[in-house]
Tab-separated table of C-alpha atoms in Angstrom:
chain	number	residue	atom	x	y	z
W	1	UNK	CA	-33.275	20.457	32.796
W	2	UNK	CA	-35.136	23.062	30.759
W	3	UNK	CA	-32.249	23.760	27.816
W	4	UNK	CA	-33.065	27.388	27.997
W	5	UNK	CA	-32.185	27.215	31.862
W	6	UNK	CA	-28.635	26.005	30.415
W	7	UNK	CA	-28.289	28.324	27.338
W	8	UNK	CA	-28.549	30.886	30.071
W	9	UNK	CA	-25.846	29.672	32.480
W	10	UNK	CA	-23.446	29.128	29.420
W	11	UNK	CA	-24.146	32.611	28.193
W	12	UNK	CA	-23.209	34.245	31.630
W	13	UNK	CA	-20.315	31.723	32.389
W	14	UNK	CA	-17.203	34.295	30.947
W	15	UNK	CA	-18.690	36.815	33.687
W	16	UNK	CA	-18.777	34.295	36.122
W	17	UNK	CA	-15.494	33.378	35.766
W	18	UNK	CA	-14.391	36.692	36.289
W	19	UNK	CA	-16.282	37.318	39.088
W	20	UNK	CA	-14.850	34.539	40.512
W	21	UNK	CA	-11.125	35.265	39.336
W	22	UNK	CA	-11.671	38.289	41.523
W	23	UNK	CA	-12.958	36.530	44.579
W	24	UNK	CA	-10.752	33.884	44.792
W	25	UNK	CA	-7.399	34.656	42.981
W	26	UNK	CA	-6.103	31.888	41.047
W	27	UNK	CA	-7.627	30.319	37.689
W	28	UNK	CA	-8.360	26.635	39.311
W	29	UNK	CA	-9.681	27.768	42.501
W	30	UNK	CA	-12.075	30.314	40.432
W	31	UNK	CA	-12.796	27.598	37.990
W	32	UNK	CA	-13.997	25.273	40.911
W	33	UNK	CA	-16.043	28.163	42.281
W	34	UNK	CA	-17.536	28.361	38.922
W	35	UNK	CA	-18.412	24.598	38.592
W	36	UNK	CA	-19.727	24.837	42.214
W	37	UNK	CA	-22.197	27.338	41.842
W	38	UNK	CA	-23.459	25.880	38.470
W	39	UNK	CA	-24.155	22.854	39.872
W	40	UNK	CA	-25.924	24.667	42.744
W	41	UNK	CA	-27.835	26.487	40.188
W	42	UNK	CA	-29.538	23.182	38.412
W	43	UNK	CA	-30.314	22.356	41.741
W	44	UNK	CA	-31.937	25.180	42.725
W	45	UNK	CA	-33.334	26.167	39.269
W	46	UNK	CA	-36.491	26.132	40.593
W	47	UNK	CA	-35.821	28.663	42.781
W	48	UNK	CA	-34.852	31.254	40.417
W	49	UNK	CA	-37.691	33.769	39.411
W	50	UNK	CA	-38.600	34.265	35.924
W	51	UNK	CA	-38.254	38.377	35.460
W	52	UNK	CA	-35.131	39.114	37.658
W	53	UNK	CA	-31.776	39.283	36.585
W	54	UNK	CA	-30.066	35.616	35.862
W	55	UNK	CA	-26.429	37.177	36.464
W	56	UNK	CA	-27.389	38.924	39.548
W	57	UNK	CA	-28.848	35.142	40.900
W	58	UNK	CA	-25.351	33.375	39.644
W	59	UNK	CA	-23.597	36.105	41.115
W	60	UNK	CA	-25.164	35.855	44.409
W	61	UNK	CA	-24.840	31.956	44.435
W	62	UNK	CA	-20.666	32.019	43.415
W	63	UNK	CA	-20.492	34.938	46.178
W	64	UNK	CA	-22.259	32.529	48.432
W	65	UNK	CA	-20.141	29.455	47.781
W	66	UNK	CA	-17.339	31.617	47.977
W	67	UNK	CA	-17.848	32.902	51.498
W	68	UNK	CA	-18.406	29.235	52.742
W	69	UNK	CA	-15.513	28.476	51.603
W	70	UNK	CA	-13.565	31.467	53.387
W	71	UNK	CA	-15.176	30.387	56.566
W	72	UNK	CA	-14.609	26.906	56.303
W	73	UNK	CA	-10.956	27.126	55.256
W	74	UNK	CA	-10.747	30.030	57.731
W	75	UNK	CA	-8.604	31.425	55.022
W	76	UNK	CA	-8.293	34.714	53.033
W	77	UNK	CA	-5.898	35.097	50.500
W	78	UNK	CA	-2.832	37.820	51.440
W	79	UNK	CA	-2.239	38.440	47.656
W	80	UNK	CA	-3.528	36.862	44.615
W	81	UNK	CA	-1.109	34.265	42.821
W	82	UNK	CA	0.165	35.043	39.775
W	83	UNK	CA	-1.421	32.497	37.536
W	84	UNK	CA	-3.529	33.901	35.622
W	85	UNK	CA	-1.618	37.128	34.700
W	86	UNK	CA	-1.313	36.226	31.296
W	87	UNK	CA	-2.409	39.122	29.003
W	88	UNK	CA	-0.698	39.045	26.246
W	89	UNK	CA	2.732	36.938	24.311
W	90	UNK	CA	3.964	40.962	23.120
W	91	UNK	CA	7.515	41.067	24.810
W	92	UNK	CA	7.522	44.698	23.937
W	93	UNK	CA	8.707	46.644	27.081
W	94	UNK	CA	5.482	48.738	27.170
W	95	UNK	CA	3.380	45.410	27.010
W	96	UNK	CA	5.090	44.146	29.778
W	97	UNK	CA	4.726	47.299	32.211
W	98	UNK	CA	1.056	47.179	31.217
W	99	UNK	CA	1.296	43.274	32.138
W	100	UNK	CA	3.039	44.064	35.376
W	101	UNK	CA	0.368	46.691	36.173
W	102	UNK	CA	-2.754	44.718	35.619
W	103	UNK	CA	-0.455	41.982	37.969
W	104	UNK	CA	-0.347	45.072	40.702
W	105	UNK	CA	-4.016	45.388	40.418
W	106	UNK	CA	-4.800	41.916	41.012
W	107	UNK	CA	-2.561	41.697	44.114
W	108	UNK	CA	-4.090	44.699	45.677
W	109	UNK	CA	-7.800	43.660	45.052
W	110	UNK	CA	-6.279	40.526	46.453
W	111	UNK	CA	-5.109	42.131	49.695
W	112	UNK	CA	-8.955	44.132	50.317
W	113	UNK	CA	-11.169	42.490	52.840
W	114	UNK	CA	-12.945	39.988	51.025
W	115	UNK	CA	-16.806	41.957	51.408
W	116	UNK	CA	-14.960	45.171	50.074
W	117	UNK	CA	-13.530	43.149	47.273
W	118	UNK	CA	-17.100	41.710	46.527
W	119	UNK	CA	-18.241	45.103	46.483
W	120	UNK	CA	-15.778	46.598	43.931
W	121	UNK	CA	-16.182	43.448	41.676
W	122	UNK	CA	-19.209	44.026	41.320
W	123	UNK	CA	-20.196	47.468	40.962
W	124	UNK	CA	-16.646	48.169	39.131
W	125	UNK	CA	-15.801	45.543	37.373
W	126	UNK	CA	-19.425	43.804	36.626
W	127	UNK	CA	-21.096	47.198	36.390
W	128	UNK	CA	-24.080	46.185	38.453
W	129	UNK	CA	-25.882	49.402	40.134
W	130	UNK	CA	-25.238	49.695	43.895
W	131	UNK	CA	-29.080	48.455	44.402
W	132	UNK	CA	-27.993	45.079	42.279
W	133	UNK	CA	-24.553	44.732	44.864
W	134	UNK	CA	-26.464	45.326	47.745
W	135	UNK	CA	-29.065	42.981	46.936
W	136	UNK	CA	-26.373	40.376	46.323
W	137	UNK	CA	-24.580	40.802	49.148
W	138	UNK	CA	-27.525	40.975	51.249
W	139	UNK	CA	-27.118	44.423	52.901
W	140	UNK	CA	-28.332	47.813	52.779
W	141	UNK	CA	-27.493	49.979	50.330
W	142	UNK	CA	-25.521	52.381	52.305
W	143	UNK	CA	-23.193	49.781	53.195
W	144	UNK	CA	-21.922	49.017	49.654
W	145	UNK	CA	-21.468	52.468	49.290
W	146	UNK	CA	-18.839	52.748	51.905
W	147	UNK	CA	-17.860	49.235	51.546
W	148	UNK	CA	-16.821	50.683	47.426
W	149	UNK	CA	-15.150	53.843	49.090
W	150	UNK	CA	-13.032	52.316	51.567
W	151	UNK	CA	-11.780	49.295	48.885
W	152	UNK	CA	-11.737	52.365	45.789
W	153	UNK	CA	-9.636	54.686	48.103
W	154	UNK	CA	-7.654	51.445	49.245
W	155	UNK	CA	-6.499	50.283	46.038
W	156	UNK	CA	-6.269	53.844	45.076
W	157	UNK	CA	-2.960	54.003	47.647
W	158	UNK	CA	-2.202	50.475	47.075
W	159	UNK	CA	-1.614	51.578	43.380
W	160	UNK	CA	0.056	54.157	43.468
W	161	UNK	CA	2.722	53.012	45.674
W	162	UNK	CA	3.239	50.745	43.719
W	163	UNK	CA	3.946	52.897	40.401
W	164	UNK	CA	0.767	50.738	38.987
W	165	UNK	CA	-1.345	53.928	38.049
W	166	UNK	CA	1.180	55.844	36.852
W	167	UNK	CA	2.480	53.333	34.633
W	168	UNK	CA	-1.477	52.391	33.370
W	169	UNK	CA	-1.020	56.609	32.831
W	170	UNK	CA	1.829	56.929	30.887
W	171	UNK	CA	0.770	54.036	28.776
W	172	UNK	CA	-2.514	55.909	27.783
W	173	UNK	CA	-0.712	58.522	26.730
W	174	UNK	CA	1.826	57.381	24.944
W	175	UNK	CA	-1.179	55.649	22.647
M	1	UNK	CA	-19.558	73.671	49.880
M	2	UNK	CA	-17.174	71.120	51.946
M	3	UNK	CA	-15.736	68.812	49.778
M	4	UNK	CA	-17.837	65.493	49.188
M	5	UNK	CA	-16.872	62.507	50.910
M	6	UNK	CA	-15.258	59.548	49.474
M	7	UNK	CA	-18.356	58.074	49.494
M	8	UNK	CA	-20.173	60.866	47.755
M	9	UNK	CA	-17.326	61.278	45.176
M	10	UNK	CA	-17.628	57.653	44.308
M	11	UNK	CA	-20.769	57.667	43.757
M	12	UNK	CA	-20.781	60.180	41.528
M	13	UNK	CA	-17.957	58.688	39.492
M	14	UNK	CA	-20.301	55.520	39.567
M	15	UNK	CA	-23.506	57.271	38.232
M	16	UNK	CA	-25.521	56.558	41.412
M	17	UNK	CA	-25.830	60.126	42.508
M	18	UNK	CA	-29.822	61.906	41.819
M	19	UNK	CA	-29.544	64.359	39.524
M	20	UNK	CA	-29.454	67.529	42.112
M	21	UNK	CA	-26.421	66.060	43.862
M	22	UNK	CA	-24.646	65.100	40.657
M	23	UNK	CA	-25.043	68.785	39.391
M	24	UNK	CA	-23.188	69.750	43.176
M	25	UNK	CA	-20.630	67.137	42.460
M	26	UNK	CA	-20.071	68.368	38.966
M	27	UNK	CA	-19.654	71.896	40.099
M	28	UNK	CA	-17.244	71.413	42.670
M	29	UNK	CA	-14.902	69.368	40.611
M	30	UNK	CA	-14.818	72.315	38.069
M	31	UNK	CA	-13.646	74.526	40.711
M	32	UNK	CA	-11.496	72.467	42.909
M	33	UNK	CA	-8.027	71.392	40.936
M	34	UNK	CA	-7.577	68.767	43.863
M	35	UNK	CA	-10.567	67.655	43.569
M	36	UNK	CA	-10.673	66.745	40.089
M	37	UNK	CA	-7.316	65.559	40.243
M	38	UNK	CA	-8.913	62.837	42.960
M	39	UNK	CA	-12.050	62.190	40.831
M	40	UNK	CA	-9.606	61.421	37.998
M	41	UNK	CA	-7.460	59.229	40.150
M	42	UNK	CA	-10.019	57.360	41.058
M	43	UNK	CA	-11.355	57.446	37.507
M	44	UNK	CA	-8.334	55.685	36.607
M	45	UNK	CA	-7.778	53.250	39.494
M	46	UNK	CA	-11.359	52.079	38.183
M	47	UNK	CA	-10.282	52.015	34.769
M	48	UNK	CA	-7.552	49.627	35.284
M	49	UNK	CA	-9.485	47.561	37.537
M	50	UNK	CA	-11.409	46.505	34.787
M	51	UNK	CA	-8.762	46.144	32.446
M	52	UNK	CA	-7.084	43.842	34.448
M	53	UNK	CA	-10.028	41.521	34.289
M	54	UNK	CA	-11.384	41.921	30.916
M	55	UNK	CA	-8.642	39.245	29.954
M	56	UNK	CA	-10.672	36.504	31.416
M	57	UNK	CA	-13.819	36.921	29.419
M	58	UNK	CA	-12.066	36.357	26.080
M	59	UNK	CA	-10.359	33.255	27.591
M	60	UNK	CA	-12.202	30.039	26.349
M	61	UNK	CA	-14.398	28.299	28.571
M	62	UNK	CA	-13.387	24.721	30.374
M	63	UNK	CA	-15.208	21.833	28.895
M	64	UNK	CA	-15.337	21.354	32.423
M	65	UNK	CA	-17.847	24.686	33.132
M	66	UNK	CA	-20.072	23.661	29.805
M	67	UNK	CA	-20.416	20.194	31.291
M	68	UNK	CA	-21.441	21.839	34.849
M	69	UNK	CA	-23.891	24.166	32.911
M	70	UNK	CA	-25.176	21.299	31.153
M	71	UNK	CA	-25.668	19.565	34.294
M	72	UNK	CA	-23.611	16.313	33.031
M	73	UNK	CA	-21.207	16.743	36.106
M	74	UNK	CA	-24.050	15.793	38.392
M	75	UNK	CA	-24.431	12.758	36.698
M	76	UNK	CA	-20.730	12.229	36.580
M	77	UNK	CA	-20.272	12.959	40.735
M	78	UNK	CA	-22.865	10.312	40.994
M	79	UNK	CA	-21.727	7.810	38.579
M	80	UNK	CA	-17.686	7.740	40.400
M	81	UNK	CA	-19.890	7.476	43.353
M	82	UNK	CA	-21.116	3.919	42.433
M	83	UNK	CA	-17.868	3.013	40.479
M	84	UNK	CA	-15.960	4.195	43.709
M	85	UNK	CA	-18.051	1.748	45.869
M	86	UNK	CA	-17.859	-1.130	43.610
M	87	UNK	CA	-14.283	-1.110	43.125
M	88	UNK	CA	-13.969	-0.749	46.949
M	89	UNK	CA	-11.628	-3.023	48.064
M	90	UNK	CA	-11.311	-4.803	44.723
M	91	UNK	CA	-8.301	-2.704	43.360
M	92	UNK	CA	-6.004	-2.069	46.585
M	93	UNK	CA	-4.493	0.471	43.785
M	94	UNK	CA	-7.252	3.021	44.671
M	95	UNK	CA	-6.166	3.074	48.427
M	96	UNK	CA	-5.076	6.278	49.148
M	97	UNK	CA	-5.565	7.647	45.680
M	98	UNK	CA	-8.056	10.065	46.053
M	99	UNK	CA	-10.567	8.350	44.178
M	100	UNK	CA	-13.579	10.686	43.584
M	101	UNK	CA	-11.716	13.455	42.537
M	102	UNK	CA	-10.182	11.689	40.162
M	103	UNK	CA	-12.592	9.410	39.287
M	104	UNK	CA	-14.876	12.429	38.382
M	105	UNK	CA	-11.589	13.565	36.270
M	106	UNK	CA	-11.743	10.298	34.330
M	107	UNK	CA	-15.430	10.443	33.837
M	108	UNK	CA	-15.955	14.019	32.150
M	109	UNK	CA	-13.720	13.105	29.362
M	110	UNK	CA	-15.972	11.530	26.104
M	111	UNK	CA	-13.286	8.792	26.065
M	112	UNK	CA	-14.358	6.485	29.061
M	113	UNK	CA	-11.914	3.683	30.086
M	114	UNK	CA	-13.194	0.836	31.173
M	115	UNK	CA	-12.330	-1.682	33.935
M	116	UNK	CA	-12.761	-5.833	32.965
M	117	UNK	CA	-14.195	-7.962	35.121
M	118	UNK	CA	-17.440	-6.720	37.180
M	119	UNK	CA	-20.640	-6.477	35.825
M	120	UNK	CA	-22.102	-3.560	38.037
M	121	UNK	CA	-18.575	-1.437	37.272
M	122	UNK	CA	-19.350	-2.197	33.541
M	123	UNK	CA	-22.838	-0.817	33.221
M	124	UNK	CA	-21.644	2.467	35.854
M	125	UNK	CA	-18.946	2.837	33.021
M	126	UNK	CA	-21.601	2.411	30.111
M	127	UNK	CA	-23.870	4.780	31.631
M	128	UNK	CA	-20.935	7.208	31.632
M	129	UNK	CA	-20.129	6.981	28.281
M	130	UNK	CA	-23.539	7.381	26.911
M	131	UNK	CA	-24.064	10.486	29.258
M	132	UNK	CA	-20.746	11.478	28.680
M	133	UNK	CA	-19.735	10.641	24.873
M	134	UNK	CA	-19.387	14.406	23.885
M	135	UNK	CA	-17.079	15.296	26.517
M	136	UNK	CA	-13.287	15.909	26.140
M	137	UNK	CA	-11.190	12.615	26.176
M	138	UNK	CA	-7.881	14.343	27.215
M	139	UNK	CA	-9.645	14.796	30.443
M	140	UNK	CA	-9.657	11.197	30.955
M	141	UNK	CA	-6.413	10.715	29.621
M	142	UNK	CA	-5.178	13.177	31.835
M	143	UNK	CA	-6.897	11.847	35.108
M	144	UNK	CA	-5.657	8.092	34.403
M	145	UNK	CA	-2.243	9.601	33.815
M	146	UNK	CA	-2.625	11.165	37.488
M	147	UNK	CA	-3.810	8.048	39.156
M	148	UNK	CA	-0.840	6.140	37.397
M	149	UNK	CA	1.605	8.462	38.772
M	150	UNK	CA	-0.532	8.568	42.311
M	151	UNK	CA	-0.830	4.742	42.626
M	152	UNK	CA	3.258	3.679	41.135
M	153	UNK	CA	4.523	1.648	39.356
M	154	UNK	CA	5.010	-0.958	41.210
M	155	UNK	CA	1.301	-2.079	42.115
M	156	UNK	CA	0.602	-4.302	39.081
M	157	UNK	CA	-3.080	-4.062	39.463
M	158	UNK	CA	-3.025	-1.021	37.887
M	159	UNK	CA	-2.466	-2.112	34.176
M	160	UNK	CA	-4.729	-4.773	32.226
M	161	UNK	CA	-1.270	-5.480	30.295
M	162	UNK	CA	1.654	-5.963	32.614
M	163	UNK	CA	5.037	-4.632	31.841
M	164	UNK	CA	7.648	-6.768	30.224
M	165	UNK	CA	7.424	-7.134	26.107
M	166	UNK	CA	4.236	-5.639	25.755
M	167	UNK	CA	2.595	-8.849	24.951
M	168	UNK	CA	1.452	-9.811	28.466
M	169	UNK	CA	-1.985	-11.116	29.213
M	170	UNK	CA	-4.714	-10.469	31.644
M	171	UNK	CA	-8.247	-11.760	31.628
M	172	UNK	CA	-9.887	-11.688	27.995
M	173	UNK	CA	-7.922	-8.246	27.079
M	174	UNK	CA	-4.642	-8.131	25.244
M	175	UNK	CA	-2.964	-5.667	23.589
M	176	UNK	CA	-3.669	-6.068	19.927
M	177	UNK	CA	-2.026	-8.501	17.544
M	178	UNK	CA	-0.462	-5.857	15.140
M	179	UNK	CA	0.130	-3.174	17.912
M	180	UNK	CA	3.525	-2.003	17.885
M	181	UNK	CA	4.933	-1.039	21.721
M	182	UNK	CA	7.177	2.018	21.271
M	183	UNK	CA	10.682	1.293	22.881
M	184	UNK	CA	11.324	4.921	24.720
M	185	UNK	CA	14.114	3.289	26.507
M	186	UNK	CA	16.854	6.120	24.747
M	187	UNK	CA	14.861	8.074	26.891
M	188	UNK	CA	15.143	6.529	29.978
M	189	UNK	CA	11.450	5.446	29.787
M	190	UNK	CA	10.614	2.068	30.826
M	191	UNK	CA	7.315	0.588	29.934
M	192	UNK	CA	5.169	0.063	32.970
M	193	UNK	CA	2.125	-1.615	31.638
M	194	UNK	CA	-0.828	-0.734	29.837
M	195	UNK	CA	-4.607	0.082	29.536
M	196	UNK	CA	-7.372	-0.266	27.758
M	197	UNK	CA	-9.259	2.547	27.080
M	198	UNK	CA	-12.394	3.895	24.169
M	199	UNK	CA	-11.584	7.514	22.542
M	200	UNK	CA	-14.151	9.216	20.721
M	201	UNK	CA	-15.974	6.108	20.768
M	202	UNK	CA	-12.724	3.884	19.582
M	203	UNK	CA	-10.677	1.424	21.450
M	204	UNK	CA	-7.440	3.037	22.417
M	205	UNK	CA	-4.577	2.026	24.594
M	206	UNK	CA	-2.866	4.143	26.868
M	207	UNK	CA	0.855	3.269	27.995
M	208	UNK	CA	2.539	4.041	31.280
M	209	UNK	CA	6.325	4.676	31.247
M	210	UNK	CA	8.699	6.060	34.295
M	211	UNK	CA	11.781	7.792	34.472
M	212	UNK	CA	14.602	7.907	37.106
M	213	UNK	CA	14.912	11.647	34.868
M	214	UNK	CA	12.908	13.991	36.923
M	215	UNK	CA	13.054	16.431	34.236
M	216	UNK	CA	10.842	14.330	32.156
M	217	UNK	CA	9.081	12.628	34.930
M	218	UNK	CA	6.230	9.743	33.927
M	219	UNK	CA	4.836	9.824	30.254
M	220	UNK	CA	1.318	8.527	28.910
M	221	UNK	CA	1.228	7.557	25.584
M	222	UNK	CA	-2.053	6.703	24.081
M	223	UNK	CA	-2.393	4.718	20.675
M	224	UNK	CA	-5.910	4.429	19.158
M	225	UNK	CA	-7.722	3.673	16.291
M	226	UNK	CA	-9.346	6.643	14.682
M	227	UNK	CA	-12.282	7.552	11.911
M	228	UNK	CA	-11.718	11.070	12.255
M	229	UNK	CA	-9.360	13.069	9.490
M	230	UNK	CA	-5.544	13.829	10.508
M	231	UNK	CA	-4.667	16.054	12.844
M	232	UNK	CA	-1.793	18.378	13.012
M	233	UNK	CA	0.539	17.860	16.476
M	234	UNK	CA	-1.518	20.275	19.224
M	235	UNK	CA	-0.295	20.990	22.907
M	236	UNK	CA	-2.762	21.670	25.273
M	237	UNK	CA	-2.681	20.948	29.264
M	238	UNK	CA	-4.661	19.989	31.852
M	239	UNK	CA	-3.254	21.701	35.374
M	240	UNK	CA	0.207	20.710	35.536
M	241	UNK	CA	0.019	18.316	33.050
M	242	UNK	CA	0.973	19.327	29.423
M	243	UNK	CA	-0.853	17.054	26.123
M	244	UNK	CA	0.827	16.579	23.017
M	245	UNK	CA	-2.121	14.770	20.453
M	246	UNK	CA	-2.125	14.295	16.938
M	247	UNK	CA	-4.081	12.202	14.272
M	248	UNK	CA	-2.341	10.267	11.707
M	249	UNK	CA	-4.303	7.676	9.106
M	250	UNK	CA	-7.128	6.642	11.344
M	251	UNK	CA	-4.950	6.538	14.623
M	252	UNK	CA	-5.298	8.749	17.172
M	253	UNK	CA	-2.155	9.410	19.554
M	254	UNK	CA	-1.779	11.302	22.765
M	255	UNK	CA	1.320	12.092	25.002
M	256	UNK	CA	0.548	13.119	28.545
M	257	UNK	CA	3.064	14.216	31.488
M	258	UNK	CA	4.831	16.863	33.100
M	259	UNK	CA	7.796	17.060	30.609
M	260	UNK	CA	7.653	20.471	28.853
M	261	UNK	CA	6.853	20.429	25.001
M	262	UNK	CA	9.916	20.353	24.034
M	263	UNK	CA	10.409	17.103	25.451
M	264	UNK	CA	6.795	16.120	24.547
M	265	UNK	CA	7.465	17.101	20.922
M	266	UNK	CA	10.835	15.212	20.374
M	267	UNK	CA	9.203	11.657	22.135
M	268	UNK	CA	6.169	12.489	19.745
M	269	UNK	CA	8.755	12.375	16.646
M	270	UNK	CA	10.356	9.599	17.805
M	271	UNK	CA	7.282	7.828	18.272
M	272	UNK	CA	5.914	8.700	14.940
M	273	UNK	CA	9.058	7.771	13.513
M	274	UNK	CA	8.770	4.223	15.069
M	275	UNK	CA	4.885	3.631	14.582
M	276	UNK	CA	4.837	5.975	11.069
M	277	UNK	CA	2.287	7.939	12.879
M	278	UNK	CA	2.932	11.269	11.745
């Protein structure tokens, strides 16, 4: 295995492991999703194509692990677990509202159909253009782009029912 | 104008309008107060999507994901694949542990252990170790504490030292001569047997003790020789296991079990106060 080949699936692991935090929920199950897709990766490496995006291929390889796995548990997560909530060790009240906000946020993406969730992790939280997601996900354009709006608006309500946005709010401006 | 659609609005928040439709956008949310109170909403919803990720990209990596990038866990899944069907049948221990999992557990950690006796096992396990020498030996520390606890106490192929005084002996392997067995019994820790084990390339051996105190549950201690300098007392944890390991004038000591670190820390002074170790 070409070193460079592994340089570059080191370099993009921390995004992968987000990615995958988002998809799956906990910090073990993301972890194996991780693991899983890099060892798809080597053996596939010879399928990657020298000029496109290296994230974009990883991402597309933990998305597709990740959707066999949904089908063959036959199982989507109603609300992510808590484990890997851990922001911060400040017990100061307004570190702890923040803490219990980003905790909202991660339920609620948890509760989103899993291809709107795939959407919004990776347009909103990976910053990849809706072209990137779409190629990804293997649709058409237009269908990331209401995929995003239902699961923006979703979490939008989910939020603020929750007092999550208003909380993220007043903590802004109070800095 | 009508107002834009989600859709539109999104996009436009996202950058992916053209440049005609983003001027449209851009006009209308000057205009409409609701409408820029939504865009900012959404804005904000965004905002603390993000945030409530960016945690995980200053976490440290797993050995575990370097190895897999490295491709060394390929070689691992295979190697536990031929130690798994060697020791078939040759360690009723394994039965209903599940082996490969673990086995792959035991086999990313640098400090291999090693099984006596079979030729084809030994070479697996030497192949391992020279594929696997940089890896992290709490790993395997960890994974032999799980098949301890998985397998009981009570199946005596499980240690190459028996329990009893600590001075038992089992094919050409015995604890040795000058090693000192800590007595854990205040704690309601018997000694269960032993193992021998190499860490960072030295030979180690790793203790099993149980508990009737399910607060504490079953501890691993590991004793080893060490060439590396001392090391300060450091927790760490692998899943629900929390490490306690330290370095102390060319020994190397680990605990390993569910206790919490409190408990961890006060056997790890009691041991040090018994061996000198720290």
């Amino acid at each position: 295995m070409s070193p460079s080949f592994s340089d570059q699936l080191i370099a993009v692991l921390p995004r992968l492991r987000r990615f995958a935090r988002g998809l799956a929920g906990g910090v073990a199950d993301a972890d194996d999703l991780v693991q899983a897709a890099c060892e798809r990766a080597l053996a596939r490496a010879h399928q990657f194509q020298e000029g496109t995006r290296f994230d974009s291929w990883m991402f597309r390889i933990v998305q597709t692990i990740w959707i066999d796995q949904i089908r063959s548990r036959d199982v989507r997560r109603e609300g992510a677990e808590d484990e890997g909530l851990h922001v911060g060790t400040d017990e100061s009240v307004r570190r702890a509202e923040a803490r219990i906000a980003l905790g909202e946020v991660r339920v609620a993406l948890g509760q989103l159909p899993a291809e709107q969730r795939n959407a919004l992790l990776l347009v909103t939280v990976e910053g990849l253009s809706y072209k990137e997601a779409a190629e990804i996900a293997d649709v058409p354009v237009g269908t990331i782009m209401s995929r995003l709006a239902r699961a923006r608006v979703a979490l939008q309500a989910k939020l603020e029912a929750g007092g999550a946005l208003q909380r993220s709010v007043d903590d802004a401006e109070a800095e | 104008m009508p107002k834009p659609s989600d859709e539109t609005l999104i996009a436009y928040l996202d950058g992916e309008l053209d440049e005609n439709a983003r001027l449209e956008i851009a006009s209308l949310i000057e205009r409409d107060p609701d409408l820029r109170l939504r865009a900012q909403r959404l804005s904000e919803s965004a905002a603390l999507l993000r945030s409530a990720f960016d945690a995980v990209l200053r976490e440290p990596l797993p050995q575990r994901l370097i190895a897999a990038a490295r491709g060394e866990t390929q070689k691992v899944v295979s190697i536990a694949a031929r130690v798994k069907r060697t020791m078939a049948g040759q360690r009723r221990w394994w039965i209903g542990v599940p082996v490969a999992a673990s086995v792959v557990g035991l086999l990313v950690g640098g400090g291999l252990g090693y099984f006596a006796g079979d030729e084809q096992r030994s070479n697996a396990v030497r192949e391992a170790q020279a594929n696997l020498a940089s890896g992290s030996w709490l790993d395997n520390i960890a994974g032999y504490h799980k098949l301890f606890v998985a397998a009981g106490s009570n199946d005596t192929d499980l240690a190459d030292v028996p329990p009893g005084d600590g001075s038992g002996r089992k094919g050409s392997q015995k604890l040795p001569s000058d090693f000192r067995l800590p007595n854990l019994k205040p704690w309601g820790l018997e000694f269960q047997g032993a193992r021998f084990l190499i860490v960072e390339g030295r030979p180690a051996t790793q203790l099993f003790y149980t508990t009737d105190n399910k607060a504490l549950g079953p501890l691993t201690v590991v004793v080893g020789s060490s060439t590396k300098a001392d090391l300060a007392p450091t927790f760490d944890h692998r899943d629900d296991l929390n490490l306690l390991y330290w370095r102390h004038h060319g020994h190397a000591y680990a605990l390993v079990g569910t206790a919490n670190i409190g408990y961890l820390w006060n056997i790890a002074n009691d041991i040090g106060w018994q061996l000198d170790a720290i």
